[in-house]
mmCIF file with all atom_site columns, C-alpha atoms in Angstrom:
data_model
loop_
_atom_site.group_PDB
_atom_site.id
_atom_site.type_symbol
_atom_site.label_atom_id
_atom_site.label_alt_id
_atom_site.label_comp_id
_atom_site.label_asym_id
_atom_site.label_entity_id
_atom_site.label_seq_id
_atom_site.pdbx_PDB_ins_code
_atom_site.Cartn_x
_atom_site.Cartn_y
_atom_site.Cartn_z
_atom_site.occupancy
_atom_site.B_iso_or_equiv
_atom_site.pdbx_formal_charge
_atom_site.auth_seq_id
_atom_site.auth_comp_id
_atom_site.auth_asym_id
_atom_site.auth_atom_id
_atom_site.pdbx_PDB_model_num
ATOM 1   C CA . MET A 1 1   ? -8.386  65.608 -90.616 1.00 0.00 ? 30  MET A CA 1
ATOM 2   C CA . HIS A 1 2   ? -11.683 66.470 -89.100 1.00 0.00 ? 31  HIS A CA 1
ATOM 3   C CA . ARG A 1 3   ? -12.948 63.125 -90.313 1.00 0.00 ? 32  ARG A CA 1
ATOM 4   C CA . CYS A 1 4   ? -10.412 60.928 -88.468 1.00 0.00 ? 33  CYS A CA 1
ATOM 5   C CA . SER A 1 5   ? -10.794 62.759 -85.220 1.00 0.00 ? 34  SER A CA 1
ATOM 6   C CA . SER A 1 6   ? -14.623 62.171 -85.442 1.00 0.00 ? 35  SER A CA 1
ATOM 7   C CA . ARG A 1 7   ? -14.240 58.540 -85.939 1.00 0.00 ? 36  ARG A CA 1
ATOM 8   C CA . LEU A 1 8   ? -12.047 57.998 -82.793 1.00 0.00 ? 37  LEU A CA 1
ATOM 9   C CA . ARG A 1 9   ? -14.322 59.942 -80.626 1.00 0.00 ? 38  ARG A CA 1
ATOM 10  C CA . PRO A 1 10  ? -16.795 57.127 -79.880 1.00 0.00 ? 39  PRO A CA 1
ATOM 11  C CA . TYR A 1 11  ? -13.897 54.789 -79.079 1.00 0.00 ? 40  TYR A CA 1
ATOM 12  C CA . SER A 1 12  ? -12.016 57.264 -76.664 1.00 0.00 ? 41  SER A CA 1
ATOM 13  C CA . GLY A 1 13  ? -13.517 55.566 -73.543 1.00 0.00 ? 42  GLY A CA 1
ATOM 14  C CA . LEU A 1 14  ? -12.345 52.218 -75.040 1.00 0.00 ? 43  LEU A CA 1
ATOM 15  C CA . TYR A 1 15  ? -8.896  53.332 -75.676 1.00 0.00 ? 44  TYR A CA 1
ATOM 16  C CA . PHE A 1 16  ? -8.689  54.895 -72.280 1.00 0.00 ? 45  PHE A CA 1
ATOM 17  C CA . GLY A 1 17  ? -9.979  51.797 -70.605 1.00 0.00 ? 46  GLY A CA 1
ATOM 18  C CA . LEU A 1 18  ? -7.591  49.672 -72.500 1.00 0.00 ? 47  LEU A CA 1
ATOM 19  C CA . SER A 1 19  ? -4.520  51.881 -71.569 1.00 0.00 ? 48  SER A CA 1
ATOM 20  C CA . VAL A 1 20  ? -5.462  51.725 -67.973 1.00 0.00 ? 49  VAL A CA 1
ATOM 21  C CA . ALA A 1 21  ? -5.800  47.938 -68.077 1.00 0.00 ? 50  ALA A CA 1
ATOM 22  C CA . ALA A 1 22  ? -2.317  47.661 -69.757 1.00 0.00 ? 51  ALA A CA 1
ATOM 23  C CA . ALA A 1 23  ? -0.845  49.929 -67.114 1.00 0.00 ? 52  ALA A CA 1
ATOM 24  C CA . LEU A 1 24  ? -2.410  47.932 -64.294 1.00 0.00 ? 53  LEU A CA 1
ATOM 25  C CA . ALA A 1 25  ? -1.123  44.737 -65.820 1.00 0.00 ? 54  ALA A CA 1
ATOM 26  C CA . VAL A 1 26  ? 2.407   46.055 -66.148 1.00 0.00 ? 55  VAL A CA 1
ATOM 27  C CA . ALA A 1 27  ? 2.336   47.481 -62.596 1.00 0.00 ? 56  ALA A CA 1
ATOM 28  C CA . ILE A 1 28  ? 1.053   44.258 -61.059 1.00 0.00 ? 57  ILE A CA 1
ATOM 29  C CA . THR A 1 29  ? 3.498   41.977 -62.863 1.00 0.00 ? 58  THR A CA 1
ATOM 30  C CA . GLY A 1 30  ? 6.313   44.354 -62.185 1.00 0.00 ? 59  GLY A CA 1
ATOM 31  C CA . CYS A 1 31  ? 5.711   44.269 -58.323 1.00 0.00 ? 60  CYS A CA 1
ATOM 32  C CA . LYS A 1 32  ? 6.798   40.672 -57.807 1.00 0.00 ? 61  LYS A CA 1
ATOM 33  C CA . GLY A 1 33  ? 9.842   40.669 -55.601 1.00 0.00 ? 62  GLY A CA 1
ATOM 34  C CA . LYS A 1 34  ? 12.561  37.928 -55.350 1.00 0.00 ? 63  LYS A CA 1
ATOM 35  C CA . PRO A 1 35  ? 11.954  35.583 -52.484 1.00 0.00 ? 64  PRO A CA 1
ATOM 36  C CA . ALA A 1 36  ? 14.298  36.073 -49.356 1.00 0.00 ? 65  ALA A CA 1
ATOM 37  C CA . PRO A 1 37  ? 17.294  33.567 -49.566 1.00 0.00 ? 66  PRO A CA 1
ATOM 38  C CA . GLU A 1 38  ? 17.196  30.873 -47.025 1.00 0.00 ? 67  GLU A CA 1
ATOM 39  C CA . PRO A 1 39  ? 19.920  31.098 -44.248 1.00 0.00 ? 68  PRO A CA 1
ATOM 40  C CA . ALA A 1 40  ? 22.889  28.677 -44.879 1.00 0.00 ? 69  ALA A CA 1
ATOM 41  C CA . ALA A 1 41  ? 22.481  25.554 -42.809 1.00 0.00 ? 70  ALA A CA 1
ATOM 42  C CA . THR A 1 42  ? 25.059  25.240 -40.082 1.00 0.00 ? 71  THR A CA 1
ATOM 43  C CA . PRO A 1 43  ? 26.670  21.904 -39.268 1.00 0.00 ? 72  PRO A CA 1
ATOM 44  C CA . SER A 1 44  ? 24.926  20.368 -36.221 1.00 0.00 ? 73  SER A CA 1
ATOM 45  C CA . ALA A 1 45  ? 28.345  19.230 -34.856 1.00 0.00 ? 74  ALA A CA 1
ATOM 46  C CA . ALA A 1 46  ? 29.741  22.718 -34.540 1.00 0.00 ? 75  ALA A CA 1
ATOM 47  C CA . VAL A 1 47  ? 26.771  24.007 -32.612 1.00 0.00 ? 76  VAL A CA 1
ATOM 48  C CA . SER A 1 48  ? 25.940  22.427 -29.338 1.00 0.00 ? 77  SER A CA 1
ATOM 49  C CA . PRO A 1 49  ? 22.315  22.842 -27.948 1.00 0.00 ? 78  PRO A CA 1
ATOM 50  C CA . GLN A 1 50  ? 22.125  25.049 -24.926 1.00 0.00 ? 79  GLN A CA 1
ATOM 51  C CA . PRO A 1 51  ? 19.649  23.953 -22.331 1.00 0.00 ? 80  PRO A CA 1
ATOM 52  C CA . THR A 1 52  ? 16.890  26.623 -21.805 1.00 0.00 ? 81  THR A CA 1
ATOM 53  C CA . PRO A 1 53  ? 16.551  27.878 -18.383 1.00 0.00 ? 82  PRO A CA 1
ATOM 54  C CA . PRO A 1 54  ? 13.358  26.990 -16.689 1.00 0.00 ? 83  PRO A CA 1
ATOM 55  C CA . ALA A 1 55  ? 10.503  29.471 -16.901 1.00 0.00 ? 84  ALA A CA 1
ATOM 56  C CA . PRO A 1 56  ? 9.898   31.520 -13.850 1.00 0.00 ? 85  PRO A CA 1
ATOM 57  C CA . ALA A 1 57  ? 6.640   30.685 -11.768 1.00 0.00 ? 86  ALA A CA 1
ATOM 58  C CA . PRO A 1 58  ? 3.847   32.931 -12.393 1.00 0.00 ? 87  PRO A CA 1
ATOM 59  C CA . PRO A 1 59  ? 3.131   35.398 -9.569  1.00 0.00 ? 88  PRO A CA 1
ATOM 60  C CA . ALA A 1 60  ? 0.212   34.651 -7.293  1.00 0.00 ? 89  ALA A CA 1
ATOM 61  C CA . LYS A 1 61  ? -2.982  36.111 -8.482  1.00 0.00 ? 90  LYS A CA 1
ATOM 62  C CA . ASP A 1 62  ? -3.816  39.270 -6.550  1.00 0.00 ? 91  ASP A CA 1
ATOM 63  C CA . ASP A 1 63  ? -7.548  39.907 -6.432  1.00 0.00 ? 92  ASP A CA 1
ATOM 64  C CA . ARG A 1 64  ? -7.361  43.106 -4.367  1.00 0.00 ? 93  ARG A CA 1
ATOM 65  C CA . PRO A 1 65  ? -8.564  46.381 -5.873  1.00 0.00 ? 94  PRO A CA 1
ATOM 66  C CA . VAL A 1 66  ? -5.738  48.579 -7.327  1.00 0.00 ? 95  VAL A CA 1
ATOM 67  C CA . ILE A 1 67  ? -5.037  52.194 -6.441  1.00 0.00 ? 96  ILE A CA 1
ATOM 68  C CA . VAL A 1 68  ? -2.888  54.106 -8.943  1.00 0.00 ? 97  VAL A CA 1
ATOM 69  C CA . ALA A 1 69  ? -0.782  56.930 -7.466  1.00 0.00 ? 98  ALA A CA 1
ATOM 70  C CA . PHE A 1 70  ? 0.148   59.563 -9.997  1.00 0.00 ? 99  PHE A CA 1
ATOM 71  C CA . GLY A 1 71  ? 3.114   61.635 -9.324  1.00 0.00 ? 100 GLY A CA 1
ATOM 72  C CA . ASP A 1 72  ? 6.883   62.142 -9.957  1.00 0.00 ? 101 ASP A CA 1
ATOM 73  C CA . SER A 1 73  ? 10.008  60.503 -8.905  1.00 0.00 ? 102 SER A CA 1
ATOM 74  C CA . LEU A 1 74  ? 9.166   61.009 -5.282  1.00 0.00 ? 103 LEU A CA 1
ATOM 75  C CA . THR A 1 75  ? 5.902   59.129 -5.524  1.00 0.00 ? 104 THR A CA 1
ATOM 76  C CA . ALA A 1 76  ? 7.704   56.327 -7.365  1.00 0.00 ? 105 ALA A CA 1
ATOM 77  C CA . GLY A 1 77  ? 10.379  56.102 -4.790  1.00 0.00 ? 106 GLY A CA 1
ATOM 78  C CA . TYR A 1 78  ? 13.402  56.534 -7.117  1.00 0.00 ? 107 TYR A CA 1
ATOM 79  C CA . GLY A 1 79  ? 16.566  56.235 -5.052  1.00 0.00 ? 108 GLY A CA 1
ATOM 80  C CA . THR A 1 80  ? 14.937  54.511 -2.170  1.00 0.00 ? 109 THR A CA 1
ATOM 81  C CA . ASP A 1 81  ? 15.033  50.640 -1.224  1.00 0.00 ? 110 ASP A CA 1
ATOM 82  C CA . ALA A 1 82  ? 12.314  48.388 -2.357  1.00 0.00 ? 111 ALA A CA 1
ATOM 83  C CA . GLY A 1 83  ? 9.111   48.796 -0.233  1.00 0.00 ? 112 GLY A CA 1
ATOM 84  C CA . ASN A 1 84  ? 10.026  52.460 0.778   1.00 0.00 ? 113 ASN A CA 1
ATOM 85  C CA . SER A 1 85  ? 7.977   54.435 -1.661  1.00 0.00 ? 114 SER A CA 1
ATOM 86  C CA . TYR A 1 86  ? 4.731   56.437 -1.181  1.00 0.00 ? 115 TYR A CA 1
ATOM 87  C CA . PRO A 1 87  ? 2.525   53.768 -2.722  1.00 0.00 ? 116 PRO A CA 1
ATOM 88  C CA . ASP A 1 88  ? 4.082   51.110 -0.434  1.00 0.00 ? 117 ASP A CA 1
ATOM 89  C CA . PHE A 1 89  ? 3.441   53.207 2.822   1.00 0.00 ? 118 PHE A CA 1
ATOM 90  C CA . LEU A 1 90  ? -0.113  53.903 1.379   1.00 0.00 ? 119 LEU A CA 1
ATOM 91  C CA . GLU A 1 91  ? -0.753  50.312 1.012   1.00 0.00 ? 120 GLU A CA 1
ATOM 92  C CA . GLN A 1 92  ? 0.519   49.559 4.533   1.00 0.00 ? 121 GLN A CA 1
ATOM 93  C CA . ASP A 1 93  ? -1.582  52.230 6.042   1.00 0.00 ? 122 ASP A CA 1
ATOM 94  C CA . LEU A 1 94  ? -4.700  50.989 4.213   1.00 0.00 ? 123 LEU A CA 1
ATOM 95  C CA . ASN A 1 95  ? -4.078  47.441 5.201   1.00 0.00 ? 124 ASN A CA 1
ATOM 96  C CA . ALA A 1 96  ? -3.773  48.429 8.858   1.00 0.00 ? 125 ALA A CA 1
ATOM 97  C CA . LYS A 1 97  ? -7.148  50.154 8.777   1.00 0.00 ? 126 LYS A CA 1
ATOM 98  C CA . GLY A 1 98  ? -8.817  47.123 7.216   1.00 0.00 ? 127 GLY A CA 1
ATOM 99  C CA . PHE A 1 99  ? -8.916  48.470 3.519   1.00 0.00 ? 128 PHE A CA 1
ATOM 100 C CA . HIS A 1 100 ? -7.240  45.716 1.523   1.00 0.00 ? 129 HIS A CA 1
ATOM 101 C CA . TYR A 1 101 ? -6.042  47.513 -1.767  1.00 0.00 ? 130 TYR A CA 1
ATOM 102 C CA . HIS A 1 102 ? -2.938  46.843 -3.801  1.00 0.00 ? 131 HIS A CA 1
#
């Protein structure tokens, strides 16, 4: 028995390499998934095309520097009408003093 184990020893790296290669080949070929089924075609007479609404016009570019006001709901003006938050009042005051920030 000692004689057989001594013969295999020089080839142990080869057997290991072959077994790793075989395992990789099985793993790679086994990972192929089925392609997703194509959706069923619907009859064109049953579906009427709806017109797409026109895209809104992009807002005008504002080149003024921006001031960011950190705070809570009071700073953000939750529960108030548009234009009645702290940042809105700050912007109005700065504009009145000649500082044009957004």
